[in-house]
Coordinates of C-alpha atoms in Angstrom, one line a residue:
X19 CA 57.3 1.0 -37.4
X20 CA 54.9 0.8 -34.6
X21 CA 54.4 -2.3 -32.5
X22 CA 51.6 -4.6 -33.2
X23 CA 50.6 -8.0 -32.0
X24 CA 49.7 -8.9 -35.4
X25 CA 51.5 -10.5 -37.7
X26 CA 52.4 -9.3 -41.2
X27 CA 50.0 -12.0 -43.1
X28 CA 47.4 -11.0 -40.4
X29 CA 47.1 -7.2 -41.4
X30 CA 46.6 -8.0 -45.1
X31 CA 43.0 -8.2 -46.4
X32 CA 41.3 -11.6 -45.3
X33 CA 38.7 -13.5 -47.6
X34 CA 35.1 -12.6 -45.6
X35 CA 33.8 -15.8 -44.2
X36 CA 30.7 -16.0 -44.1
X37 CA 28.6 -18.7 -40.9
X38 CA 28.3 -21.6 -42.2
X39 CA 24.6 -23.1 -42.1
X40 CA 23.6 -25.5 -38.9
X41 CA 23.9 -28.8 -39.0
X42 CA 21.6 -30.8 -37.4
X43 CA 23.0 -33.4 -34.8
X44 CA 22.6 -36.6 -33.3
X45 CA 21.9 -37.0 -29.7
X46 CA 22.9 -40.1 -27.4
X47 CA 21.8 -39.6 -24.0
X48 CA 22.3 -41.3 -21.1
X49 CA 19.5 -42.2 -18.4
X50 CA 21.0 -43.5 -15.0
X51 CA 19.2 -44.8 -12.0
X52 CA 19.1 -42.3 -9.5
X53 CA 20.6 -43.2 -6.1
X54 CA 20.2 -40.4 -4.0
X55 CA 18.6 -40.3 -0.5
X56 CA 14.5 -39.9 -1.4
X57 CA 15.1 -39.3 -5.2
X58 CA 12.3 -41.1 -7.3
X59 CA 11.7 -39.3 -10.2
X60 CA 13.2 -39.5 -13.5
X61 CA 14.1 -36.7 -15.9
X62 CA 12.1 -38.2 -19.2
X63 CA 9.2 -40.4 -19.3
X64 CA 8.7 -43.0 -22.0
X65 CA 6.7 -41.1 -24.6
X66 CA 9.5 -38.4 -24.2
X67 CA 11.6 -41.0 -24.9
X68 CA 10.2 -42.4 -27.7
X69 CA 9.6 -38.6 -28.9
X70 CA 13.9 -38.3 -29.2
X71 CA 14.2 -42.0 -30.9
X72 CA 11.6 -41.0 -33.5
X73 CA 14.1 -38.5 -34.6
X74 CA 17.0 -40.4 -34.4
X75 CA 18.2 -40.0 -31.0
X76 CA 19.4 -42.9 -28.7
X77 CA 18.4 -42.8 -25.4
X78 CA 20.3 -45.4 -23.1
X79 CA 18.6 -46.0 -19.7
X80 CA 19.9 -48.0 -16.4
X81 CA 17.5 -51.1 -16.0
X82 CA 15.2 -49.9 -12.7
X83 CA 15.6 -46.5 -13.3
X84 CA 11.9 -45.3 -13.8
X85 CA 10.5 -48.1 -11.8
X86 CA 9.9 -45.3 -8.7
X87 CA 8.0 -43.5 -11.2
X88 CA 6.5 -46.1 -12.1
X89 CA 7.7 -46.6 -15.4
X90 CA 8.7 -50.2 -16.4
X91 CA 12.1 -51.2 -18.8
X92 CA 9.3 -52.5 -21.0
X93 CA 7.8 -49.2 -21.3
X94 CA 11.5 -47.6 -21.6
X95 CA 12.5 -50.6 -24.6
X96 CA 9.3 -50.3 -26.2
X97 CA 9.7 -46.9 -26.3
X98 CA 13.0 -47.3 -28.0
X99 CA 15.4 -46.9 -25.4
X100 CA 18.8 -49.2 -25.0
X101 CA 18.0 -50.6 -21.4
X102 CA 21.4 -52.1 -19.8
X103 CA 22.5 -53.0 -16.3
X104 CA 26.0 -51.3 -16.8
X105 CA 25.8 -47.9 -14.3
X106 CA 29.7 -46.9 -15.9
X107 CA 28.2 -47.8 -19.6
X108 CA 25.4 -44.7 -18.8
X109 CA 27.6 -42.5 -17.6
X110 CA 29.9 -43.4 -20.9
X111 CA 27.3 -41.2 -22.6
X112 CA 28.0 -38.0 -24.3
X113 CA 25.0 -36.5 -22.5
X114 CA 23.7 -37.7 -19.2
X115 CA 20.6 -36.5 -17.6
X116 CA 20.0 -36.9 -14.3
X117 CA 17.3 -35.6 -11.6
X118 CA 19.9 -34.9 -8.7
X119 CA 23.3 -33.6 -9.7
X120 CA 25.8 -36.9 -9.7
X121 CA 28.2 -37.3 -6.6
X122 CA 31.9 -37.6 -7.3
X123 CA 32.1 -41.1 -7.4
X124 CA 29.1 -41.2 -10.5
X125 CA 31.6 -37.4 -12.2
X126 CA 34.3 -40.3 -12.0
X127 CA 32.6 -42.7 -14.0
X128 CA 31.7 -39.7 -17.0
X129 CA 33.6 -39.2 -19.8
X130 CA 35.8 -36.5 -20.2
X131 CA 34.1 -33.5 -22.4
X132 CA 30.8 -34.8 -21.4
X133 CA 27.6 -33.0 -21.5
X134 CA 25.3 -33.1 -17.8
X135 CA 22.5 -32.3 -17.8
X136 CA 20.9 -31.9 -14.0
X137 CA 19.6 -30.0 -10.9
X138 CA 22.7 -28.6 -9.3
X139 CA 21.5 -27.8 -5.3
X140 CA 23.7 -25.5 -4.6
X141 CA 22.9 -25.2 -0.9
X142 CA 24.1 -28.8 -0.6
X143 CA 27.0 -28.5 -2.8
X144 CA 31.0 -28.4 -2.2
X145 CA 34.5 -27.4 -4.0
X146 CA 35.1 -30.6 -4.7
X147 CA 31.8 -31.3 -6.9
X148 CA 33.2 -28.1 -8.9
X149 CA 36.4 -29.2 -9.3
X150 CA 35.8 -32.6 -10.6
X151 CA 34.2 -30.9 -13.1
X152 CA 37.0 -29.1 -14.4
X153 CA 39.2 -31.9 -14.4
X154 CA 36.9 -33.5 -16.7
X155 CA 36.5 -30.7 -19.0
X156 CA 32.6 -31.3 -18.9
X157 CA 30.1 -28.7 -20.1
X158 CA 26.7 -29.1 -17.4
X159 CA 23.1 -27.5 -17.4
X160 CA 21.2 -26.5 -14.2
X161 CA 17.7 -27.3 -14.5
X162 CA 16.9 -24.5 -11.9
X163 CA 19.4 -21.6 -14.3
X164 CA 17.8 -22.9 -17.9
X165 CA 15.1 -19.5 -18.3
X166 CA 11.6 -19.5 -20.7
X167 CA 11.2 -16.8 -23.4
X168 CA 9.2 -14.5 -20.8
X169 CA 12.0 -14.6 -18.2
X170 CA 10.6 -17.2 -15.6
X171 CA 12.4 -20.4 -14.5
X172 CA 10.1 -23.1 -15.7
X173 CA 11.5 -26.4 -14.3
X174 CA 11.3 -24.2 -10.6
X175 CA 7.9 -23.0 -11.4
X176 CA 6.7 -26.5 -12.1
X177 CA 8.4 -28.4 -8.9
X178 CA 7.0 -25.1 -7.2
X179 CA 3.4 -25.4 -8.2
X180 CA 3.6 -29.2 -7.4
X181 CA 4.8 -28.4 -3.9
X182 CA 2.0 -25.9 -3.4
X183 CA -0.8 -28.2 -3.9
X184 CA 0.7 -31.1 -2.4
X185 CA 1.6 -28.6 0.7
X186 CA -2.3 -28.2 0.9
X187 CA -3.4 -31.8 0.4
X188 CA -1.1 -33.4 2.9
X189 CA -2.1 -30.3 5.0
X190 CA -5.8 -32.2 4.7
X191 CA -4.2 -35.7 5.5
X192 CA -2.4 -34.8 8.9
X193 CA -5.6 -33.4 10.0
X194 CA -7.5 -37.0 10.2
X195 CA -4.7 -38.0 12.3
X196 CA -6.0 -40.0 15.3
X197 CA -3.6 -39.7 17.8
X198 CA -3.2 -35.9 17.6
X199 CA -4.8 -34.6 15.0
X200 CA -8.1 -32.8 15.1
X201 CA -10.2 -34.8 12.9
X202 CA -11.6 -31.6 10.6
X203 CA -11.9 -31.8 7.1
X204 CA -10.1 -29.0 4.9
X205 CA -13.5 -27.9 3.3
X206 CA -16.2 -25.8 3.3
X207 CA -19.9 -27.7 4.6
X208 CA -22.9 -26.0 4.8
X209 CA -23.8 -25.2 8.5
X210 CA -19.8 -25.4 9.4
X211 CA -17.3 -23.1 9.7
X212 CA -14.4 -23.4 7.2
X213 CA -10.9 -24.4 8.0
X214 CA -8.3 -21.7 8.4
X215 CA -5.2 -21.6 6.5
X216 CA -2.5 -19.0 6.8
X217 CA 0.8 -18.9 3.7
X218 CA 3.6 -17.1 4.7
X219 CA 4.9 -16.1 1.3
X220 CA 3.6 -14.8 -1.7
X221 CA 5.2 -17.0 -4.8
X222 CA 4.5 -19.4 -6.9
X223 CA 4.4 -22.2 -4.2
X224 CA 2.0 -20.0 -2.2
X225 CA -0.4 -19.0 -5.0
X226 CA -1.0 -22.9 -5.8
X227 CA -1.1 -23.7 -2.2
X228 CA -4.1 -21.1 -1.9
X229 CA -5.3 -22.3 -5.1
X230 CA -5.9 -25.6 -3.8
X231 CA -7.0 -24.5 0.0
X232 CA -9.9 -22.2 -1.7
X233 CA -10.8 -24.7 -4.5
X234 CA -11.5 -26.8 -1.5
X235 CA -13.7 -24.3 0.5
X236 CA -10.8 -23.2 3.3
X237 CA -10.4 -19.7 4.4
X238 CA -7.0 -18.6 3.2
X239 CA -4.6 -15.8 4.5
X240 CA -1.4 -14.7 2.9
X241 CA 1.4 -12.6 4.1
X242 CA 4.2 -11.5 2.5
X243 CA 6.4 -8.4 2.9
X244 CA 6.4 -7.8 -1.0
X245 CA 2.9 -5.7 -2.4
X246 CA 3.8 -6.4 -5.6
X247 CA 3.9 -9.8 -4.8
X248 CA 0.8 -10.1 -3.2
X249 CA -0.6 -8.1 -6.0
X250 CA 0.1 -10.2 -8.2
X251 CA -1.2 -13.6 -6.1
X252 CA -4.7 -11.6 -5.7
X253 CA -5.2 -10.7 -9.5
X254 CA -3.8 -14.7 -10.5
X255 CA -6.2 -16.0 -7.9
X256 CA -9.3 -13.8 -9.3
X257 CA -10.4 -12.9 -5.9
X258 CA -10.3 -11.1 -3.2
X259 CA -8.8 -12.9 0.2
X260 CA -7.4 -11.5 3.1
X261 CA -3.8 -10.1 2.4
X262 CA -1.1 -8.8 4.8
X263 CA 2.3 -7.6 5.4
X264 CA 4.3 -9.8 8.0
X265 CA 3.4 -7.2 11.0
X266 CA 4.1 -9.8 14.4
X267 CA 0.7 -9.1 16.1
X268 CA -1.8 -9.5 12.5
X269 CA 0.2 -12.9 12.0
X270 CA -0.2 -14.0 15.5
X271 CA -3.5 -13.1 15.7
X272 CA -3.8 -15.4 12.3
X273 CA -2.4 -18.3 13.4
X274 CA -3.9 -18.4 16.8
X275 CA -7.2 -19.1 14.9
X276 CA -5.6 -21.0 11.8
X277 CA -5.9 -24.6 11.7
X278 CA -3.2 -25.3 8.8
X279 CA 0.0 -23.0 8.7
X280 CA 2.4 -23.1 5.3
X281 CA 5.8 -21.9 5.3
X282 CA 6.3 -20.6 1.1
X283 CA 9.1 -18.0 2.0
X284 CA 12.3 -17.4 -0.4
X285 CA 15.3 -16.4 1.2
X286 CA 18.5 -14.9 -1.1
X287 CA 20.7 -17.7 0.5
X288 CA 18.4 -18.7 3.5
X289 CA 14.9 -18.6 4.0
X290 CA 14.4 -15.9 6.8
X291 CA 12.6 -17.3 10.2
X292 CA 9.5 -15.5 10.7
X293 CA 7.6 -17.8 12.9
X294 CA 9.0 -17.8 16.5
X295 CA 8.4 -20.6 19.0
X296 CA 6.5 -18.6 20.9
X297 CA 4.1 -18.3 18.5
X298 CA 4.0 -21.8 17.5
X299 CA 3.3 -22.2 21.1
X300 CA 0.0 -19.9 21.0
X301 CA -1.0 -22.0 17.7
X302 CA -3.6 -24.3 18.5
X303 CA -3.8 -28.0 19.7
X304 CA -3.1 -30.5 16.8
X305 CA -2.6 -27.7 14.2
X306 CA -0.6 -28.7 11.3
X307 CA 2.5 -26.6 9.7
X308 CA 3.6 -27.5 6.6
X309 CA 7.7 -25.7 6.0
X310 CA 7.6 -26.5 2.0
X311 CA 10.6 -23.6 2.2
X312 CA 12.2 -26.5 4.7
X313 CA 15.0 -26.9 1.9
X314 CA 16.6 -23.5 2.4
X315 CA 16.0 -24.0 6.7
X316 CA 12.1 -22.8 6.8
X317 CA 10.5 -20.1 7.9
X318 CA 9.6 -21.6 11.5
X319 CA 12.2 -21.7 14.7
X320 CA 10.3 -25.2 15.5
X321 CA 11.5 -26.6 12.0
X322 CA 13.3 -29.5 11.6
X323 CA 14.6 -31.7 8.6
X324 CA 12.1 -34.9 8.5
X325 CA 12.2 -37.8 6.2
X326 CA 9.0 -39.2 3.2
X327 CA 9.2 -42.2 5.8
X328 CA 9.0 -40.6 9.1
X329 CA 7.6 -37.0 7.9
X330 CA 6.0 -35.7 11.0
X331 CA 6.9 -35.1 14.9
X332 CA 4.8 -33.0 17.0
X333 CA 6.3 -29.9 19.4
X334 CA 4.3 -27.8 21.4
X335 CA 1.1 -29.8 20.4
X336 CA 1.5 -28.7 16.8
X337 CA 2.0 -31.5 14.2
X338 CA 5.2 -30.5 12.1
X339 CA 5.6 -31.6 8.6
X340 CA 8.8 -30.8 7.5
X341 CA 10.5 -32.5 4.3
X342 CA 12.8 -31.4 2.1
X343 CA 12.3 -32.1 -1.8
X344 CA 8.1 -32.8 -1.6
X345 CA 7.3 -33.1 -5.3
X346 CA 9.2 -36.5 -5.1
X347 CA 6.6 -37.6 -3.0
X348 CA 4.2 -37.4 -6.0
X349 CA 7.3 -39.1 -8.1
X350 CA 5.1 -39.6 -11.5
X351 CA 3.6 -35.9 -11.3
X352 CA 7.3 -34.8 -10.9
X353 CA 8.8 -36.8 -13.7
X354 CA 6.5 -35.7 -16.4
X355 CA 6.5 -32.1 -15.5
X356 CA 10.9 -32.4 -15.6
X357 CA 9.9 -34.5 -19.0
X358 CA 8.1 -31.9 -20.4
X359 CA 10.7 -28.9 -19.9
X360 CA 13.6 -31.0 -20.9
X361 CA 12.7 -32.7 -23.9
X362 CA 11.6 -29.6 -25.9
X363 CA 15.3 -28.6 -25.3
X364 CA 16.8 -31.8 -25.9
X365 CA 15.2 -31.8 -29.7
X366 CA 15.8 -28.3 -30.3
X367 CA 19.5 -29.1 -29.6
X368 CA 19.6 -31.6 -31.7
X369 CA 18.3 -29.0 -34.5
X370 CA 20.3 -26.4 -33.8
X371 CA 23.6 -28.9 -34.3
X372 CA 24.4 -29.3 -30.8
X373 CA 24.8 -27.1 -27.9
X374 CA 26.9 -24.8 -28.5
X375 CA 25.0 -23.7 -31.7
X376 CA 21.5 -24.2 -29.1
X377 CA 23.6 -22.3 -26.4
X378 CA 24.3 -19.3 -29.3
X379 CA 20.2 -18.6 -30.4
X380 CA 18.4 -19.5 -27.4
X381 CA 19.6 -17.1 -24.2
X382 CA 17.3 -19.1 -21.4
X383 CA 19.7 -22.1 -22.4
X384 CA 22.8 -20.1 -22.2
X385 CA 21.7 -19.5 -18.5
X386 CA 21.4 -22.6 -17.6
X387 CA 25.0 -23.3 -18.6
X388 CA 27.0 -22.9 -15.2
X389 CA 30.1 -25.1 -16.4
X390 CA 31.7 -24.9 -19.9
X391 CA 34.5 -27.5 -21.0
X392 CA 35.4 -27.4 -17.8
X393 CA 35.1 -23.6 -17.2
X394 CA 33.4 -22.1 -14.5
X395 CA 30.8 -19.3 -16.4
X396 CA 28.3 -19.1 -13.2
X397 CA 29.1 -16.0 -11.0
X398 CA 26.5 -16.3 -8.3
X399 CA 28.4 -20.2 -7.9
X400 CA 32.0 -18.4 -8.5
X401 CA 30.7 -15.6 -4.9
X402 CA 29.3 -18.4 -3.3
X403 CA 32.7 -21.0 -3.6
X404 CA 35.6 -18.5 -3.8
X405 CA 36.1 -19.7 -7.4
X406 CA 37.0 -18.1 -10.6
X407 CA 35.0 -18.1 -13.6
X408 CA 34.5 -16.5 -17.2
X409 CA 32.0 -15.0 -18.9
X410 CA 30.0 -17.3 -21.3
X411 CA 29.5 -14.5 -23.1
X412 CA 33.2 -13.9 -24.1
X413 CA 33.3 -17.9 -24.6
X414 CA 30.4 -18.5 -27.3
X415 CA 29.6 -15.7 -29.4

C-alpha cells in the first residue's frame, strides 16, 4: 500500500462545505494620547467618531488626546466616545489606533492578540519593536502599506500633498524674515519680477508644492531624473513650466537665480544628496531651502535635522528649513485627512465581520498588514531586519 500522510477517514468522501455568510462585527477601538517627540495629530476626528458609534462601535479615547488638534473631550463625549484618563485601560482595547507606531513600553501595556492599527516608520524602527510584537501575538496595519483600488498609497499621498503646500507657504514666511531674510513676497505684482522657485523631485510632494508656488504667481522649475515622472507633473499641472533632468550645471544655473529651493526627492532606503555645498554656497544671500525629503536624510549636503520649535539655522547665508514630519505642523489638516482614509476602513471591517474576513476581499488592506498574530508577513521589513516571515497569502486564503 503506498504511503500517504492522510489518514484512512481523511481519504473517504467529505460532506462539501460550503462559506458560511459574513457576519457583521462589533468594533471597540481604542484612542490613546500620543506622546511622541512633535506628534499632534490624531487618527479620527469627532464626526469620524461619532460616524463608528452611530453603527454600534465604541470608540474609547485618552482624556487630552485631540486637544493638539484641537479637538476637545467634549467634542470626543459628545460625539459618543468613552473619554478616560486610564493610558493601560486604551491600550486594553482590542483595536488601538495610533498616529506614531507605539514604543515598547505603550506594546507592553496591549493586550495579547490585539489589533494596531498605525504608521510604522520604518527608518526609525528596531528588532526589538518587531519582536514585541510577536511575543504578543498582535496582528498590526501600516498606514503607509494599506493601498486604494487604483494602486496608490492614499494615507502617503495625503501627508504628501499636505507637505507640498505647506513646503511652499512656509517657503513664503521665511522670506519676511528680518534678520536675514530678503523681504520678497512669493507672488507675482504687476511691474515686478516673480519669485523663483526650483523642486528637486517630481512626486506628489512636488506637484502640490508647484501647485501652490504657481497658484501664487512664482516661477517654478522642476527637476527630476524620471521623464515619466515629470510627464506626468506637467499634464496634472495643465501647463507648461520649465522641466529638467538633474544635469549639475542647468541646476546650478537654477538655483543661482532661485529665491526658494525645495528638496521633494524619494530615495529606495535614503534620499540621494543632489545638492552639494558648493552649490548651496553659489545660492543667493537669504535664500530659503525647504528639505521636506529631510525624513529619509534630504537631498542637500547642508541638511540638518531641525525641530517645529527651532525650525531654521542659516549656513552659507542660506536660511535652512529642515523638519522632519511637516504635516504635524498643520495638526488639524493632518488629522482629518488620517480620519478620512481610516474610518472608511474601520466600518467596512466591521461589515465584512472583522479583519480577517476585510483582510480576505479587499487586497489594499491585506497590504497594509505587516504583522499577523504575531507573524511577520512583510518582506521588504523581513530584508531590511534579518527577520523571517510568511506569506499572508498562504495565511488567509
Amino acid at each position: 500500500m503506498a504511503l500517504t500522510p492522510f489518514t484512512k477517514q481523511q481519504l473517504l468522501p467529505q460532506e462539501e462545505k460550503l462559506e458560511v455568510e459574513r457576519q457583521r462585527g462589533d468594533l471597540f477601538i481604542g484612542l490613546p494620547k500620543e506622546t511622541s517627540f512633535q506628534e499632534r495629530r490624531i487618527c479620527l476626528t469627532p464626526d469620524a467618531v461619532s460616524a463608528l458609534t452611530a453603527h454600534g462601535h465604541r470608540v474609547m479615547i485618552e482624556a487630552g488626546a485631540g486637544e493638539s488638534s484641537s479637538y476637545s473631550d467634549k467634542e470626543y463625549s459628545d460625539a459618543g466616545a468613552e473619554v478616560v484618563q486610564d493610558t493601560k485601560k486604551v491600550f486594553g482595547c482590542p483595536i488601538v489606533l495610533k498616529v506614531e507606531p507605539p514604543t515598547l513600553k505603550e506594546i507592553e501595556m496591549m493586550n495579547h492578540q490585539s489589533l494596531l492599527i498605525s504608521a510604522i516608520q520604518l527608518k526609525t524602527q528596531k528588532k526589538a519593536y518587531f519582536e514585541a510584537l510577536a511575543a504578543k501575538k498582535i496582528t498590526a496595519l501600516a498606514f503607509e502599506f494599506i493601498k486604494d483600488e487604483d494602486g496608490s498609497y492614499p494615507a502617503v499621498k495625503s501627508l504628501s500633498e499636505i507637505a507640498g503646500t505647506a513646503s511652499v507657504l512656509i517657503a513664503s514666511e521665511l522670506m519676511i524674515n528680518q534678520k536675514i531674510g530678503k523681504g520678497l513676497l512669493l507672488g507675482n505684482i504687476t511691474g515686478v519680477p516673480p519669485t523663483e522657485v526650483v523642486i528637486i523631485g517630481a512626486g506628489t510632494v512636488a506637484e502640490f508644492a508647484a501647485k501652490t508656488a504657481l497658484g501664487l504667481g512664482a516661477h517654478v522649475k522642476v527637476f527630476d531624473n524620471s521623464i515619466t515622472k515629470l510627464r506626468r507633473l506637467q499634464s496634472a499641472l495643465n501647463q507648461r513650466i520649465f522641466t529638467s533632468t538633474i544635469q549639475e550645471k542647468t541646476l546650478l544655473k537654477a538655483l543661482m537665480r532661485c529665491d526658494v529651493a525645495i528638496g521633494a526627492m524619494r530615495g529606495k532606503n535614503r534620499t540621494p544628496i543632489i545638492v552639494t555645498e558648493t552649490m548651496v554656497e553659489h545660492m543667493k544671500r537669504g535664500a530659503v531651502i525647504v528639505d521636506v525629503c529631510i525624513d529619509t536624510g534630504g537631498c542637500f549636503e547642508t541638511s540638518e535635522i531641525t525641530t517645529h520649535e527651532k525650525p531654521t539655522f542659516v549656513k552659507n547665508n542660506v536660511v535652512h528649513y529642515c523638519v522632519p514630519n511637516i504635516p504635524s505642523r498643520y495638526s488639524k489638516t493632518a488629522s482629518m485627512s488620517i480620519s478620512n482614509i481610516i474610518s472608511p476602513f474601520l466600518l467596512q471591517m466591521a461589515e465584512d465581520g472583522g479583519l480577517e474576513s476585510a483582510v480576505r476581499c479587499n487586497r489594499g488592506l491585506k497590504n497594509g498588514v505587516y504583522f499577523y498574530h504575531g507573524l511577520l508577513t512583510n518582506r521588504s521589513i523581513a530584508e531590511w531586519f534579518s527577520l523571517s516571515y510568511r506569506d499572508i497569502n498562504l495565511l488567509i486564503f
